[in-house]
Amino acid sequence: MDFQALLDGIDAELRPQLGREGRVATYIPALARVPTAQFGIALRTCAGEEAAAGDSAVPFSIQSVSKLFTLTLAMRLLGDALWERINREPSGNPFNSLLQLESEQGVARNPFINAGAIAVGDRLLTALGADAKAGLLRMMSGLAGEAIDFDAEVAASEAATGYRNVALGNFMKSFGKIDNDVAAVLDFYFHQCALRMSCRQLAKAAGYLCRDGAHPSGGAGPVVSESQARRLNALMLTCGTYDAAGEFAYRIGLPCKSGVGGGIVAVVPDRLTLCVWSPAVDDSGNSVLGTRALELFASRSGLSIF
Ligand code: DON
């Protein structure tokens, strides 16, 4: 398959639609300033072949795409013990909802909604202590094969305005489901969301998800086991795009993880990983043009898990 021609075609078709639909996430002031007229797409096959088009080398705030990587780290470090306080069911609710936490006694529905990701962060802080943020950066840099860093301005912007996340953290703590100081857990969470990466870097970094857990660089040891990689993909398909997960499965049919910065990582198991980015998002927090690009990719390539 000529992947470069495929991505060039998608870029050419979507570029005229830039800035027409959706809007940037204004509830995080630093994200509200990102120009909407940007679109990037990049893929990397299991064999290491790469293709990219548009603004694929422009770094952006990966936001909730980071939840995929913190979950990966937590599964590596904790194994099944991770699931004592986090469930694995789609929530059918917005990513920052407090609703189900009340009736479900502070146990988050899944690791990809904000509550679940904050709970994962708590477990990572317990496991890694003061080294947690540096440990995450080391893992991301190793996966991407180049230095990855946090955007300090985005992290500070979110810390100053993240009232809902503060509420989620405190609410779970009130049920005894958070071990560490809530402020420390949120500091870790705001930093993971503020990781700055490009489509190309993300397509490479997520490579273990299409390679049964093997490291994208080949030489290094496995990132996760084969069964953990399968389970990460299952969680992406069922929970990775929040209350739009059913619609994503229907329209695209690939495991996906989105972020409110406009990035979406998708996996074609045993074939490739793909990342799209365009900053304007819909009501569920998923990139409008990114979703459309994935739909075009799946229909034109015939690559889907169904
Ligand atoms: O906590 C938040 O609300 C953001 N830092 C992340 C949310 C997000 O990316 C949702 N995804 N589409």
PDB file of C-alpha atoms in Angstrom, residues 108-291:
ATOM      1  CA  ALA A 108     -13.505   5.336  38.386  1.00  0.00           C
ATOM      2  CA  ARG A 109     -15.273   3.666  35.463  1.00  0.00           C
ATOM      3  CA  ASN A 110     -12.102   3.325  33.395  1.00  0.00           C
ATOM      4  CA  PRO A 111      -8.491   4.598  33.263  1.00  0.00           C
ATOM      5  CA  PHE A 112      -9.129   7.034  30.384  1.00  0.00           C
ATOM      6  CA  ILE A 113     -11.713   9.373  31.906  1.00  0.00           C
ATOM      7  CA  ASN A 114     -10.141  12.058  34.095  1.00  0.00           C
ATOM      8  CA  ALA A 115     -11.076  10.323  37.361  1.00  0.00           C
ATOM      9  CA  GLY A 116      -9.450   7.078  36.218  1.00  0.00           C
ATOM     10  CA  ALA A 117      -6.311   8.791  34.978  1.00  0.00           C
ATOM     11  CA  ILE A 118      -5.958  10.671  38.270  1.00  0.00           C
ATOM     12  CA  ALA A 119      -6.290   7.334  40.099  1.00  0.00           C
ATOM     13  CA  VAL A 120      -3.614   5.825  37.821  1.00  0.00           C
ATOM     14  CA  GLY A 121      -1.371   8.818  38.620  1.00  0.00           C
ATOM     15  CA  ASP A 122      -1.862   8.171  42.328  1.00  0.00           C
ATOM     16  CA  ARG A 123      -0.637   4.581  41.905  1.00  0.00           C
ATOM     17  CA  LEU A 124       2.361   5.797  39.891  1.00  0.00           C
ATOM     18  CA  LEU A 125       3.280   8.307  42.595  1.00  0.00           C
ATOM     19  CA  THR A 126       3.183   5.522  45.160  1.00  0.00           C
ATOM     20  CA  ALA A 127       5.335   3.280  42.965  1.00  0.00           C
ATOM     21  CA  LEU A 128       7.831   5.888  41.763  1.00  0.00           C
ATOM     22  CA  GLY A 129       7.731   8.622  44.423  1.00  0.00           C
ATOM     23  CA  ALA A 130       9.505  11.874  43.589  1.00  0.00           C
ATOM     24  CA  ASP A 131      10.832  10.284  40.381  1.00  0.00           C
ATOM     25  CA  ALA A 132       7.349   9.882  38.807  1.00  0.00           C
ATOM     26  CA  LYS A 133       7.464  12.868  36.403  1.00  0.00           C
ATOM     27  CA  ALA A 134      11.064  12.170  35.393  1.00  0.00           C
ATOM     28  CA  GLY A 135      10.199   8.476  34.972  1.00  0.00           C
ATOM     29  CA  LEU A 136       7.369   9.355  32.611  1.00  0.00           C
ATOM     30  CA  LEU A 137       9.663  11.627  30.579  1.00  0.00           C
ATOM     31  CA  ARG A 138      12.278   8.861  30.378  1.00  0.00           C
ATOM     32  CA  MET A 139       9.693   6.403  29.102  1.00  0.00           C
ATOM     33  CA  MET A 140       8.299   8.855  26.528  1.00  0.00           C
ATOM     34  CA  SER A 141      11.753   9.853  25.291  1.00  0.00           C
ATOM     35  CA  GLY A 142      12.754   6.192  24.990  1.00  0.00           C
ATOM     36  CA  LEU A 143       9.617   5.348  23.021  1.00  0.00           C
ATOM     37  CA  ALA A 144       9.880   8.363  20.710  1.00  0.00           C
ATOM     38  CA  GLY A 145      13.635   7.976  20.274  1.00  0.00           C
ATOM     39  CA  GLU A 146      14.210  11.670  21.022  1.00  0.00           C
ATOM     40  CA  ALA A 147      13.913  14.024  24.001  1.00  0.00           C
ATOM     41  CA  ILE A 148      10.326  14.713  25.075  1.00  0.00           C
ATOM     42  CA  ASP A 149       9.401  17.386  27.628  1.00  0.00           C
ATOM     43  CA  PHE A 150       6.476  18.985  29.412  1.00  0.00           C
ATOM     44  CA  ASP A 151       5.090  22.367  28.321  1.00  0.00           C
ATOM     45  CA  ALA A 152       5.417  24.259  31.607  1.00  0.00           C
ATOM     46  CA  GLU A 153       2.987  26.962  30.511  1.00  0.00           C
ATOM     47  CA  VAL A 154       0.213  24.448  29.752  1.00  0.00           C
ATOM     48  CA  ALA A 155       0.807  22.617  33.043  1.00  0.00           C
ATOM     49  CA  ALA A 156       0.623  25.901  34.980  1.00  0.00           C
ATOM     50  CA  SER A 157      -2.455  27.010  33.047  1.00  0.00           C
ATOM     51  CA  GLU A 158      -4.265  23.823  33.937  1.00  0.00           C
ATOM     52  CA  ALA A 159      -3.150  23.918  37.566  1.00  0.00           C
ATOM     53  CA  ALA A 160      -4.605  27.423  37.830  1.00  0.00           C
ATOM     54  CA  THR A 161      -7.996  26.487  36.369  1.00  0.00           C
ATOM     55  CA  GLY A 162      -8.459  22.726  36.840  1.00  0.00           C
ATOM     56  CA  TYR A 163     -11.316  23.008  39.323  1.00  0.00           C
ATOM     57  CA  ARG A 164     -13.069  19.875  38.081  1.00  0.00           C
ATOM     58  CA  ASN A 165      -9.959  17.771  38.376  1.00  0.00           C
ATOM     59  CA  VAL A 166      -9.379  19.127  41.890  1.00  0.00           C
ATOM     60  CA  ALA A 167     -12.957  18.106  42.690  1.00  0.00           C
ATOM     61  CA  LEU A 168     -12.464  14.621  41.189  1.00  0.00           C
ATOM     62  CA  GLY A 169      -9.233  14.083  43.135  1.00  0.00           C
ATOM     63  CA  ASN A 170     -10.734  15.221  46.434  1.00  0.00           C
ATOM     64  CA  PHE A 171     -13.922  13.240  45.845  1.00  0.00           C
ATOM     65  CA  MET A 172     -11.997  10.004  45.269  1.00  0.00           C
ATOM     66  CA  LYS A 173      -9.817  10.781  48.298  1.00  0.00           C
ATOM     67  CA  SER A 174     -12.990  11.111  50.411  1.00  0.00           C
ATOM     68  CA  PHE A 175     -13.812   7.496  49.496  1.00  0.00           C
ATOM     69  CA  GLY A 176     -10.292   6.392  50.480  1.00  0.00           C
ATOM     70  CA  LYS A 177      -9.348   5.668  46.858  1.00  0.00           C
ATOM     71  CA  ILE A 178      -6.372   8.042  46.601  1.00  0.00           C
ATOM     72  CA  ASP A 179      -3.326   7.350  48.773  1.00  0.00           C
ATOM     73  CA  ASN A 180      -1.148  10.382  48.103  1.00  0.00           C
ATOM     74  CA  ASP A 181      -1.645  14.058  48.742  1.00  0.00           C
ATOM     75  CA  VAL A 182      -4.257  15.199  46.169  1.00  0.00           C
ATOM     76  CA  ALA A 183      -2.175  18.253  45.206  1.00  0.00           C
ATOM     77  CA  ALA A 184       0.810  16.014  44.369  1.00  0.00           C
ATOM     78  CA  VAL A 185      -1.360  13.646  42.321  1.00  0.00           C
ATOM     79  CA  LEU A 186      -2.838  16.565  40.367  1.00  0.00           C
ATOM     80  CA  ASP A 187       0.599  18.068  39.784  1.00  0.00           C
ATOM     81  CA  PHE A 188       1.605  14.775  38.129  1.00  0.00           C
ATOM     82  CA  TYR A 189      -1.667  14.615  36.153  1.00  0.00           C
ATOM     83  CA  PHE A 190      -1.397  18.218  34.885  1.00  0.00           C
ATOM     84  CA  HIS A 191       2.159  17.559  33.766  1.00  0.00           C
ATOM     85  CA  GLN A 192       1.341  14.338  31.904  1.00  0.00           C
ATOM     86  CA  CYS A 193      -1.421  16.218  30.048  1.00  0.00           C
ATOM     87  CA  ALA A 194       1.103  18.957  29.202  1.00  0.00           C
ATOM     88  CA  LEU A 195       3.499  16.629  27.348  1.00  0.00           C
ATOM     89  CA  ARG A 196       4.418  18.245  24.028  1.00  0.00           C
ATOM     90  CA  MET A 197       4.754  15.909  21.065  1.00  0.00           C
ATOM     91  CA  SER A 198       4.165  15.863  17.326  1.00  0.00           C
ATOM     92  CA  CYS A 199       2.140  13.390  15.258  1.00  0.00           C
ATOM     93  CA  ARG A 200       5.371  11.780  14.061  1.00  0.00           C
ATOM     94  CA  GLN A 201       6.666  11.341  17.594  1.00  0.00           C
ATOM     95  CA  LEU A 202       3.371   9.929  18.839  1.00  0.00           C
ATOM     96  CA  ALA A 203       2.979   7.518  15.918  1.00  0.00           C
ATOM     97  CA  LYS A 204       6.402   6.118  16.790  1.00  0.00           C
ATOM     98  CA  ALA A 205       5.996   6.194  20.574  1.00  0.00           C
ATOM     99  CA  ALA A 206       2.757   4.193  20.423  1.00  0.00           C
ATOM    100  CA  GLY A 207       4.404   1.579  18.186  1.00  0.00           C
ATOM    101  CA  TYR A 208       4.368  -1.137  20.880  1.00  0.00           C
ATOM    102  CA  LEU A 209       0.580  -1.247  20.581  1.00  0.00           C
ATOM    103  CA  CYS A 210       0.703  -2.706  17.067  1.00  0.00           C
ATOM    104  CA  ARG A 211       3.699  -4.953  17.818  1.00  0.00           C
ATOM    105  CA  ASP A 212       2.353  -7.128  20.636  1.00  0.00           C
ATOM    106  CA  GLY A 213       4.130  -4.956  23.211  1.00  0.00           C
ATOM    107  CA  ALA A 214       7.569  -4.928  21.539  1.00  0.00           C
ATOM    108  CA  HIS A 215       9.504  -1.646  21.817  1.00  0.00           C
ATOM    109  CA  PRO A 216       9.201   0.647  18.762  1.00  0.00           C
ATOM    110  CA  SER A 217      12.988   0.788  18.491  1.00  0.00           C
ATOM    111  CA  GLY A 218      13.315  -2.973  18.276  1.00  0.00           C
ATOM    112  CA  GLY A 219      16.486  -3.283  20.322  1.00  0.00           C
ATOM    113  CA  ALA A 220      15.100  -2.379  23.742  1.00  0.00           C
ATOM    114  CA  GLY A 221      13.137  -4.967  25.782  1.00  0.00           C
ATOM    115  CA  PRO A 222       9.340  -5.216  25.529  1.00  0.00           C
ATOM    116  CA  VAL A 223       7.303  -2.227  26.733  1.00  0.00           C
ATOM    117  CA  VAL A 224       4.460  -4.469  27.902  1.00  0.00           C
ATOM    118  CA  SER A 225       3.588  -8.140  27.460  1.00  0.00           C
ATOM    119  CA  GLU A 226       1.570  -9.370  24.495  1.00  0.00           C
ATOM    120  CA  SER A 227      -1.565  -9.751  26.616  1.00  0.00           C
ATOM    121  CA  GLN A 228      -1.128  -6.276  28.137  1.00  0.00           C
ATOM    122  CA  ALA A 229      -0.838  -4.777  24.632  1.00  0.00           C
ATOM    123  CA  ARG A 230      -4.038  -6.578  23.623  1.00  0.00           C
ATOM    124  CA  ARG A 231      -5.792  -5.210  26.695  1.00  0.00           C
ATOM    125  CA  LEU A 232      -4.580  -1.650  26.122  1.00  0.00           C
ATOM    126  CA  ASN A 233      -6.047  -1.850  22.617  1.00  0.00           C
ATOM    127  CA  ALA A 234      -9.343  -3.194  24.011  1.00  0.00           C
ATOM    128  CA  LEU A 235      -9.563  -0.307  26.470  1.00  0.00           C
ATOM    129  CA  MET A 236      -8.798   2.205  23.724  1.00  0.00           C
ATOM    130  CA  LEU A 237     -11.595   0.820  21.574  1.00  0.00           C
ATOM    131  CA  THR A 238     -14.180   0.770  24.353  1.00  0.00           C
ATOM    132  CA  CYS A 239     -13.163   3.839  26.412  1.00  0.00           C
ATOM    133  CA  GLY A 240     -10.485   5.831  24.539  1.00  0.00           C
ATOM    134  CA  THR A 241     -12.806   8.446  23.077  1.00  0.00           C
ATOM    135  CA  TYR A 242     -15.209   8.743  26.034  1.00  0.00           C
ATOM    136  CA  ASP A 243     -18.909   9.111  25.257  1.00  0.00           C
ATOM    137  CA  ALA A 244     -18.108   8.885  21.530  1.00  0.00           C
ATOM    138  CA  ALA A 245     -16.456   5.445  21.759  1.00  0.00           C
ATOM    139  CA  GLY A 246     -19.438   3.709  20.121  1.00  0.00           C
ATOM    140  CA  GLU A 247     -19.467   6.217  17.285  1.00  0.00           C
ATOM    141  CA  PHE A 248     -15.691   5.807  16.790  1.00  0.00           C
ATOM    142  CA  ALA A 249     -16.020   2.013  16.631  1.00  0.00           C
ATOM    143  CA  TYR A 250     -18.839   2.410  14.111  1.00  0.00           C
ATOM    144  CA  ARG A 251     -17.171   5.010  11.899  1.00  0.00           C
ATOM    145  CA  ILE A 252     -13.500   4.016  12.215  1.00  0.00           C
ATOM    146  CA  GLY A 253     -13.258   0.588  13.800  1.00  0.00           C
ATOM    147  CA  LEU A 254      -9.805   1.073  15.332  1.00  0.00           C
ATOM    148  CA  PRO A 255      -8.604   1.407  18.938  1.00  0.00           C
ATOM    149  CA  CYS A 256      -8.137   5.179  19.460  1.00  0.00           C
ATOM    150  CA  LYS A 257      -7.066   7.522  22.252  1.00  0.00           C
ATOM    151  CA  SER A 258      -7.915  11.189  21.937  1.00  0.00           C
ATOM    152  CA  GLY A 259      -6.872  14.375  23.726  1.00  0.00           C
ATOM    153  CA  VAL A 260      -8.572  17.726  24.021  1.00  0.00           C
ATOM    154  CA  GLY A 261      -5.487  19.324  22.408  1.00  0.00           C
ATOM    155  CA  GLY A 262      -6.799  17.772  19.173  1.00  0.00           C
ATOM    156  CA  GLY A 263      -4.547  14.714  18.904  1.00  0.00           C
ATOM    157  CA  ILE A 264      -5.774  11.154  18.368  1.00  0.00           C
ATOM    158  CA  VAL A 265      -3.591   8.019  18.334  1.00  0.00           C
ATOM    159  CA  ALA A 266      -5.028   4.990  16.517  1.00  0.00           C
ATOM    160  CA  VAL A 267      -3.780   1.419  16.211  1.00  0.00           C
ATOM    161  CA  VAL A 268      -4.101  -1.103  13.418  1.00  0.00           C
ATOM    162  CA  PRO A 269      -2.973  -4.213  15.313  1.00  0.00           C
ATOM    163  CA  ASP A 270      -0.071  -6.058  13.665  1.00  0.00           C
ATOM    164  CA  ARG A 271       0.180  -3.358  10.961  1.00  0.00           C
ATOM    165  CA  LEU A 272       0.797   0.215  12.126  1.00  0.00           C
ATOM    166  CA  THR A 273       0.170   3.079  14.531  1.00  0.00           C
ATOM    167  CA  LEU A 274      -1.229   6.367  13.345  1.00  0.00           C
ATOM    168  CA  CYS A 275      -1.540   9.840  14.857  1.00  0.00           C
ATOM    169  CA  VAL A 276      -3.727  12.691  13.627  1.00  0.00           C
ATOM    170  CA  TRP A 277      -3.934  16.203  15.020  1.00  0.00           C
ATOM    171  CA  SER A 278      -6.115  19.223  14.431  1.00  0.00           C
ATOM    172  CA  PRO A 279      -6.855  21.512  17.393  1.00  0.00           C
ATOM    173  CA  ALA A 280     -10.603  22.144  17.010  1.00  0.00           C
ATOM    174  CA  VAL A 281     -12.568  19.563  19.034  1.00  0.00           C
ATOM    175  CA  ASP A 282     -16.237  18.567  19.281  1.00  0.00           C
ATOM    176  CA  ASP A 283     -18.479  18.381  22.358  1.00  0.00           C
ATOM    177  CA  SER A 284     -16.948  15.060  23.440  1.00  0.00           C
ATOM    178  CA  GLY A 285     -13.419  16.574  23.313  1.00  0.00           C
ATOM    179  CA  ASN A 286     -12.368  14.703  20.154  1.00  0.00           C
ATOM    180  CA  SER A 287     -10.726  16.461  17.200  1.00  0.00           C
ATOM    181  CA  VAL A 288     -13.292  17.100  14.455  1.00  0.00           C
ATOM    182  CA  LEU A 289     -10.901  16.878  11.513  1.00  0.00           C
ATOM    183  CA  GLY A 290      -8.811  14.225  13.245  1.00  0.00           C
ATOM    184  CA  THR A 291     -11.885  12.005  13.488  1.00  0.00           C
TER     185      THR A 291
END
